[in-house]
CSV table of C-alpha atoms in Angstrom, one decimal:
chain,number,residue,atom,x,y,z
A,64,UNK,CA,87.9,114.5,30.3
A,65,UNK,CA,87.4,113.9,34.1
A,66,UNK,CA,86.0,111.3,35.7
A,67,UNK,CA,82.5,113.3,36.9
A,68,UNK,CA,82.4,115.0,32.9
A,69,UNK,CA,82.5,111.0,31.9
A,70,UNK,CA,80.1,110.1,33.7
A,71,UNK,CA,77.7,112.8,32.6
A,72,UNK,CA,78.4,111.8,29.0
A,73,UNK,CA,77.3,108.2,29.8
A,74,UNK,CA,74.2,109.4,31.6
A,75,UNK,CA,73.2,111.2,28.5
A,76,UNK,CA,73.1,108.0,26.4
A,77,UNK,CA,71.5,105.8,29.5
A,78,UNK,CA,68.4,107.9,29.8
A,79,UNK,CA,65.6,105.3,28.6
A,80,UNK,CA,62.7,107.1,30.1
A,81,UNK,CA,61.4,110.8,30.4
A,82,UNK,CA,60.8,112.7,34.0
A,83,UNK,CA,57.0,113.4,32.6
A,84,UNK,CA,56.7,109.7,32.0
A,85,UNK,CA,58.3,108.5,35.0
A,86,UNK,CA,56.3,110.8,37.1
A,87,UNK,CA,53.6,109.0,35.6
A,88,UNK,CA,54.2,105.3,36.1
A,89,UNK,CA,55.5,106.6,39.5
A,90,UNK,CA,51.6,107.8,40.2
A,91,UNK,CA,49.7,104.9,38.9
A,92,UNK,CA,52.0,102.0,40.9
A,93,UNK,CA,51.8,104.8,44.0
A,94,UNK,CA,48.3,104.4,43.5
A,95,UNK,CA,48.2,100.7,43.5
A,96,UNK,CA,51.1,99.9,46.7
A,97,UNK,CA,49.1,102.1,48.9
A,98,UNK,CA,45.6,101.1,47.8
A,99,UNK,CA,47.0,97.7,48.3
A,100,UNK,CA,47.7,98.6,52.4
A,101,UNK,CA,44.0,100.4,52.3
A,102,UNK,CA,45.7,103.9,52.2
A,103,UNK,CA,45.5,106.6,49.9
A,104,UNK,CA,48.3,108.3,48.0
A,105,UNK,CA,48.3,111.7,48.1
A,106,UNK,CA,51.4,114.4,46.7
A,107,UNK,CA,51.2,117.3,48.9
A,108,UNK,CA,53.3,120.0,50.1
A,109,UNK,CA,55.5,117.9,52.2
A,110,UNK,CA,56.4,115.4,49.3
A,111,UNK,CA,55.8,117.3,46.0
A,112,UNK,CA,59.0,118.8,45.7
A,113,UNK,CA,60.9,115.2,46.8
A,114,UNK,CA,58.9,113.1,44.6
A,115,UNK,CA,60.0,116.0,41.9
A,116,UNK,CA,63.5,115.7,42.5
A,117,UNK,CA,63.1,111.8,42.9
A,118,UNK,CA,61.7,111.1,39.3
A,119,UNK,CA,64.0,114.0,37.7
A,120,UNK,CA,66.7,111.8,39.0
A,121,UNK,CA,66.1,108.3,38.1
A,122,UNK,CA,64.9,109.8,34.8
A,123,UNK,CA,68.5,111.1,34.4
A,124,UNK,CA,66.9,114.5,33.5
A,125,UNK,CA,69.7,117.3,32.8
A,126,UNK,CA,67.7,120.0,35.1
A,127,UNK,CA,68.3,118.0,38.5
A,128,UNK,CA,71.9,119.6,38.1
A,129,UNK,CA,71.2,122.9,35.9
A,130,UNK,CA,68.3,123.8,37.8
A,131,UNK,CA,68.3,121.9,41.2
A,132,UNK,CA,72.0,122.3,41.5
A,133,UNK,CA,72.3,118.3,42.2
A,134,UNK,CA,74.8,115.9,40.7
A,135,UNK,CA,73.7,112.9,39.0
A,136,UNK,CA,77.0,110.5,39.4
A,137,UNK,CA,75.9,110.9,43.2
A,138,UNK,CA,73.4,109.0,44.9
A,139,UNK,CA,70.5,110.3,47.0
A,140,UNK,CA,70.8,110.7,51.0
A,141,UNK,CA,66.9,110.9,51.7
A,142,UNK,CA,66.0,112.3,55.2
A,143,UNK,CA,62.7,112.6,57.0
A,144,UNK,CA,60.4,111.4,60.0
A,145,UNK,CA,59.7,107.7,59.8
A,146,UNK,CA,56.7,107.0,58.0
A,147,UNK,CA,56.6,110.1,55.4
A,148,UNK,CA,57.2,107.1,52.4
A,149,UNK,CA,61.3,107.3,52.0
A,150,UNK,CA,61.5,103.4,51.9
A,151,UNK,CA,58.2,103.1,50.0
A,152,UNK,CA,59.1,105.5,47.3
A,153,UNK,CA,62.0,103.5,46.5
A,154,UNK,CA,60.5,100.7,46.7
A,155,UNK,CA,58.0,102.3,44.1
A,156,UNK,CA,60.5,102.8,41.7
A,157,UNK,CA,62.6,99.2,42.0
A,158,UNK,CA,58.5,98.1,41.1
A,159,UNK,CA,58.9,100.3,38.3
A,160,UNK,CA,62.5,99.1,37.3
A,161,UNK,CA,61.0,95.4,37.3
A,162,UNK,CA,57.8,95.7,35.6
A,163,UNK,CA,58.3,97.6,32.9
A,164,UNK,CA,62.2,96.4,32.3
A,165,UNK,CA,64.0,99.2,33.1
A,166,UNK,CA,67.1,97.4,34.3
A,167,UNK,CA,69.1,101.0,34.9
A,168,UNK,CA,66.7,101.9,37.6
A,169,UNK,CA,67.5,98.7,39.9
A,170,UNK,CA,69.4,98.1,42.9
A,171,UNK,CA,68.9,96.3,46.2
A,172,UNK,CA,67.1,97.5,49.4
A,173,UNK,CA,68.7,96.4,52.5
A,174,UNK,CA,67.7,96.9,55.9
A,175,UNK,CA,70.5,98.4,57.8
A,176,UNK,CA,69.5,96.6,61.2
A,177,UNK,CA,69.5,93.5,58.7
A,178,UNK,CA,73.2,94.0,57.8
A,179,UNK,CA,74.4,94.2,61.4
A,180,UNK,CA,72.7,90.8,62.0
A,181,UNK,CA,73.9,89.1,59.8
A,182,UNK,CA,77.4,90.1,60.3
A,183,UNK,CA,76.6,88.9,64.2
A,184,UNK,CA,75.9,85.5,63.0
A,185,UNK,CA,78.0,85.2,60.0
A,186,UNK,CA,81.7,83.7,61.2
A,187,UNK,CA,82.9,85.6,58.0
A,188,UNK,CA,82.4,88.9,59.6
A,189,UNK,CA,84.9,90.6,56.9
A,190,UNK,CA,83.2,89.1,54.2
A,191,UNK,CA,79.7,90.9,55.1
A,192,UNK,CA,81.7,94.3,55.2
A,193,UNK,CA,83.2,93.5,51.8
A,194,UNK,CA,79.8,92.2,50.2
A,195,UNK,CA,78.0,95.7,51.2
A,196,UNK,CA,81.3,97.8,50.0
A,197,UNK,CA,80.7,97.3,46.8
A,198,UNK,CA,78.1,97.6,43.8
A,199,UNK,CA,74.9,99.6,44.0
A,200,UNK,CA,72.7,99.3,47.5
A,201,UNK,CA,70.0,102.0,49.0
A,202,UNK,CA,70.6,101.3,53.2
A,203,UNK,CA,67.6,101.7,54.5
A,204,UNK,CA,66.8,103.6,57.5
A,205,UNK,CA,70.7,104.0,58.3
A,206,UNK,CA,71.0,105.3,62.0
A,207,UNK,CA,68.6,102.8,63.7
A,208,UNK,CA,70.9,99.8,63.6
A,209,UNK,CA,72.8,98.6,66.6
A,210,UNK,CA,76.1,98.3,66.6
A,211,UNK,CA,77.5,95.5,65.8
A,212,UNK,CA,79.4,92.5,68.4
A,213,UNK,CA,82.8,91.4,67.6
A,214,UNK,CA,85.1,91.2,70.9
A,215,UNK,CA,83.4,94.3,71.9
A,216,UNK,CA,81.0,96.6,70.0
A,217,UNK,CA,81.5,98.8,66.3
A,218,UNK,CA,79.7,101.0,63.9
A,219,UNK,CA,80.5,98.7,60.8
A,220,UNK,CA,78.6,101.3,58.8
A,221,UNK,CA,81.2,103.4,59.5
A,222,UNK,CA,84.1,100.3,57.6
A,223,UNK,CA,81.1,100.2,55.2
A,224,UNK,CA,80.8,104.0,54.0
A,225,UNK,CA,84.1,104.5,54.0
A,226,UNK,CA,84.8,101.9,51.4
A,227,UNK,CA,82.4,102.6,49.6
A,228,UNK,CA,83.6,105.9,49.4
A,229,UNK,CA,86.3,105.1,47.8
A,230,UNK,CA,84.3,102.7,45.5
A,231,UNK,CA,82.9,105.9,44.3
A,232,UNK,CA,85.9,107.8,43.6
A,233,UNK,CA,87.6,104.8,42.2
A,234,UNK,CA,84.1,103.1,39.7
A,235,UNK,CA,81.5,106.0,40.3
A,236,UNK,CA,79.6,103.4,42.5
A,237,UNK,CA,76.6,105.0,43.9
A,238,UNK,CA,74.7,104.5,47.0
A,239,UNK,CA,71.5,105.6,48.5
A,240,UNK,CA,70.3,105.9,51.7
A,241,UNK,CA,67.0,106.2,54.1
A,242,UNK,CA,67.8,107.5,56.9
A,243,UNK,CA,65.8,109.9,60.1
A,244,UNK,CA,69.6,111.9,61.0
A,245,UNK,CA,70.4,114.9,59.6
A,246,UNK,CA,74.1,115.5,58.8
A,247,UNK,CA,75.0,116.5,62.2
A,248,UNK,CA,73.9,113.2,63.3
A,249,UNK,CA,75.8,111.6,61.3
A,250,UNK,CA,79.1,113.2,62.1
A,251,UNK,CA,77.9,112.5,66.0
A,252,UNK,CA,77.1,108.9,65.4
A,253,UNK,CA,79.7,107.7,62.5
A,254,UNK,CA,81.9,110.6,63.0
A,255,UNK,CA,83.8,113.1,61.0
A,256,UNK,CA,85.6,111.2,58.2
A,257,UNK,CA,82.1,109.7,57.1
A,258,UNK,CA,80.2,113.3,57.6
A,259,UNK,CA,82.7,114.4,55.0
A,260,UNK,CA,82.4,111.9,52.6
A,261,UNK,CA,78.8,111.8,52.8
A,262,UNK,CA,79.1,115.3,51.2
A,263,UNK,CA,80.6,114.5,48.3
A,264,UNK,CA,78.8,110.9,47.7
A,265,UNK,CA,75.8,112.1,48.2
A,266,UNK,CA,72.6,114.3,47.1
A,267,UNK,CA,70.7,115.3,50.0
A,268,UNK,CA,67.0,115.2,49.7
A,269,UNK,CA,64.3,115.7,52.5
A,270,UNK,CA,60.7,114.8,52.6
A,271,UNK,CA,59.1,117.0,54.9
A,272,UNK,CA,56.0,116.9,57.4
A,273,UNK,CA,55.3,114.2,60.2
A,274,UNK,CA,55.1,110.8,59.7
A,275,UNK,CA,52.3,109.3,57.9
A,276,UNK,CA,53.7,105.9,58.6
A,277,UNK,CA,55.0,103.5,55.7
């Protein structure tokens, strides 16, 4: 047995909650963040299929890879104008994850600008690379950060992806990521390497439509 057919196997046994519930709880706390900023939500024809896709996946549901043709053991890549809800759907479902103690669904959000701060003002510049290398993280709104200062500028995102890359080869770590570029911005911003490792860590996802702001 492989390393992806292993992983499938312990996906099987992890699934604690159905798509139809998820989809669910996912509507009623939906309901609740956005009534909470005086906005309505609304699934439309921009978001239906994405918030689809999104719940099939967390739910571990066997049809986001026989029917969608996606892989589970990878993590999601979700694209679209800022303000169609990428962050705050995931945010949506870490609410989930804590409420109703569904510990498989959790991982940390980190800002992207927020990383290349701190590795600014942290004297242990190595050591923020390594701490974001490793275990599960969604980078949120990857692309807008600035890069970073250390005798001279760099893209640590691109030291970043690329070990987590091989995290993923290596554990099956998964990352997600919010992000406004398309794969051809990615290969011109963090070049080709990461464009081609992107592909295999990750399921690509877009939320259509203009932004409706976050």
């Amino acid at each position: 047995m492989n390393f992806k057919e292993s992983k499938k196997v312990a996906i099987k046994k992890k699934t604690l909650i159905s798509t139809d519930e998820l989809k669910q709880l996912f509507n009623y706390e939906a309901k609740k963040h956005y009534a909470s900023k005086k906005r309505i939500f609304t699934v439309d024809k921009y978001n239906k299929n994405f918030l689809n896709l999104l719940c099939k996946y967390f739910a571990h549901d066997e049809s986001f890879e026989t029917i969608h043709k996606g892989e589970l053991n990878k993590g999601l890549y979700v694209m679209g104008s800022h303000g169609t809800g990428k962050t705050t759907s995931f945010q949506i479902i870490q609410s989930i994850s804590q409420k109703y103690h569904l510990k498989q669904l959790w991982f940390p959000i980190v800002s992207s600008s927020d990383i290349v701060q701190k590795y600014n003002l942290n004297n242990k510049k190595d050591y923020v690379v390594q701490n974001y290398s490793k275990g599960v993280f969604l980078f949120d709104d990857l692309g807008a950060e600035k890069e970073a200062s250390n005798y001279g500028k760099e893209d640590i995102f691109i030291r970043i992806m690329l070990n987590r890359y091989n995290e993923y080869l290596l554990k099956g770590v998964k990352t997600h990521v919010t992000s406004n570029l398309s794969l051809v911005d990615i290969k011109n911003r963090y070049g080709s390497r990461v464009e081609d490792r992107f592909v295999e860590m990750f399921n690509f996802l877009e939320i259509e439509g203009t932004g409706k702001r976050e």
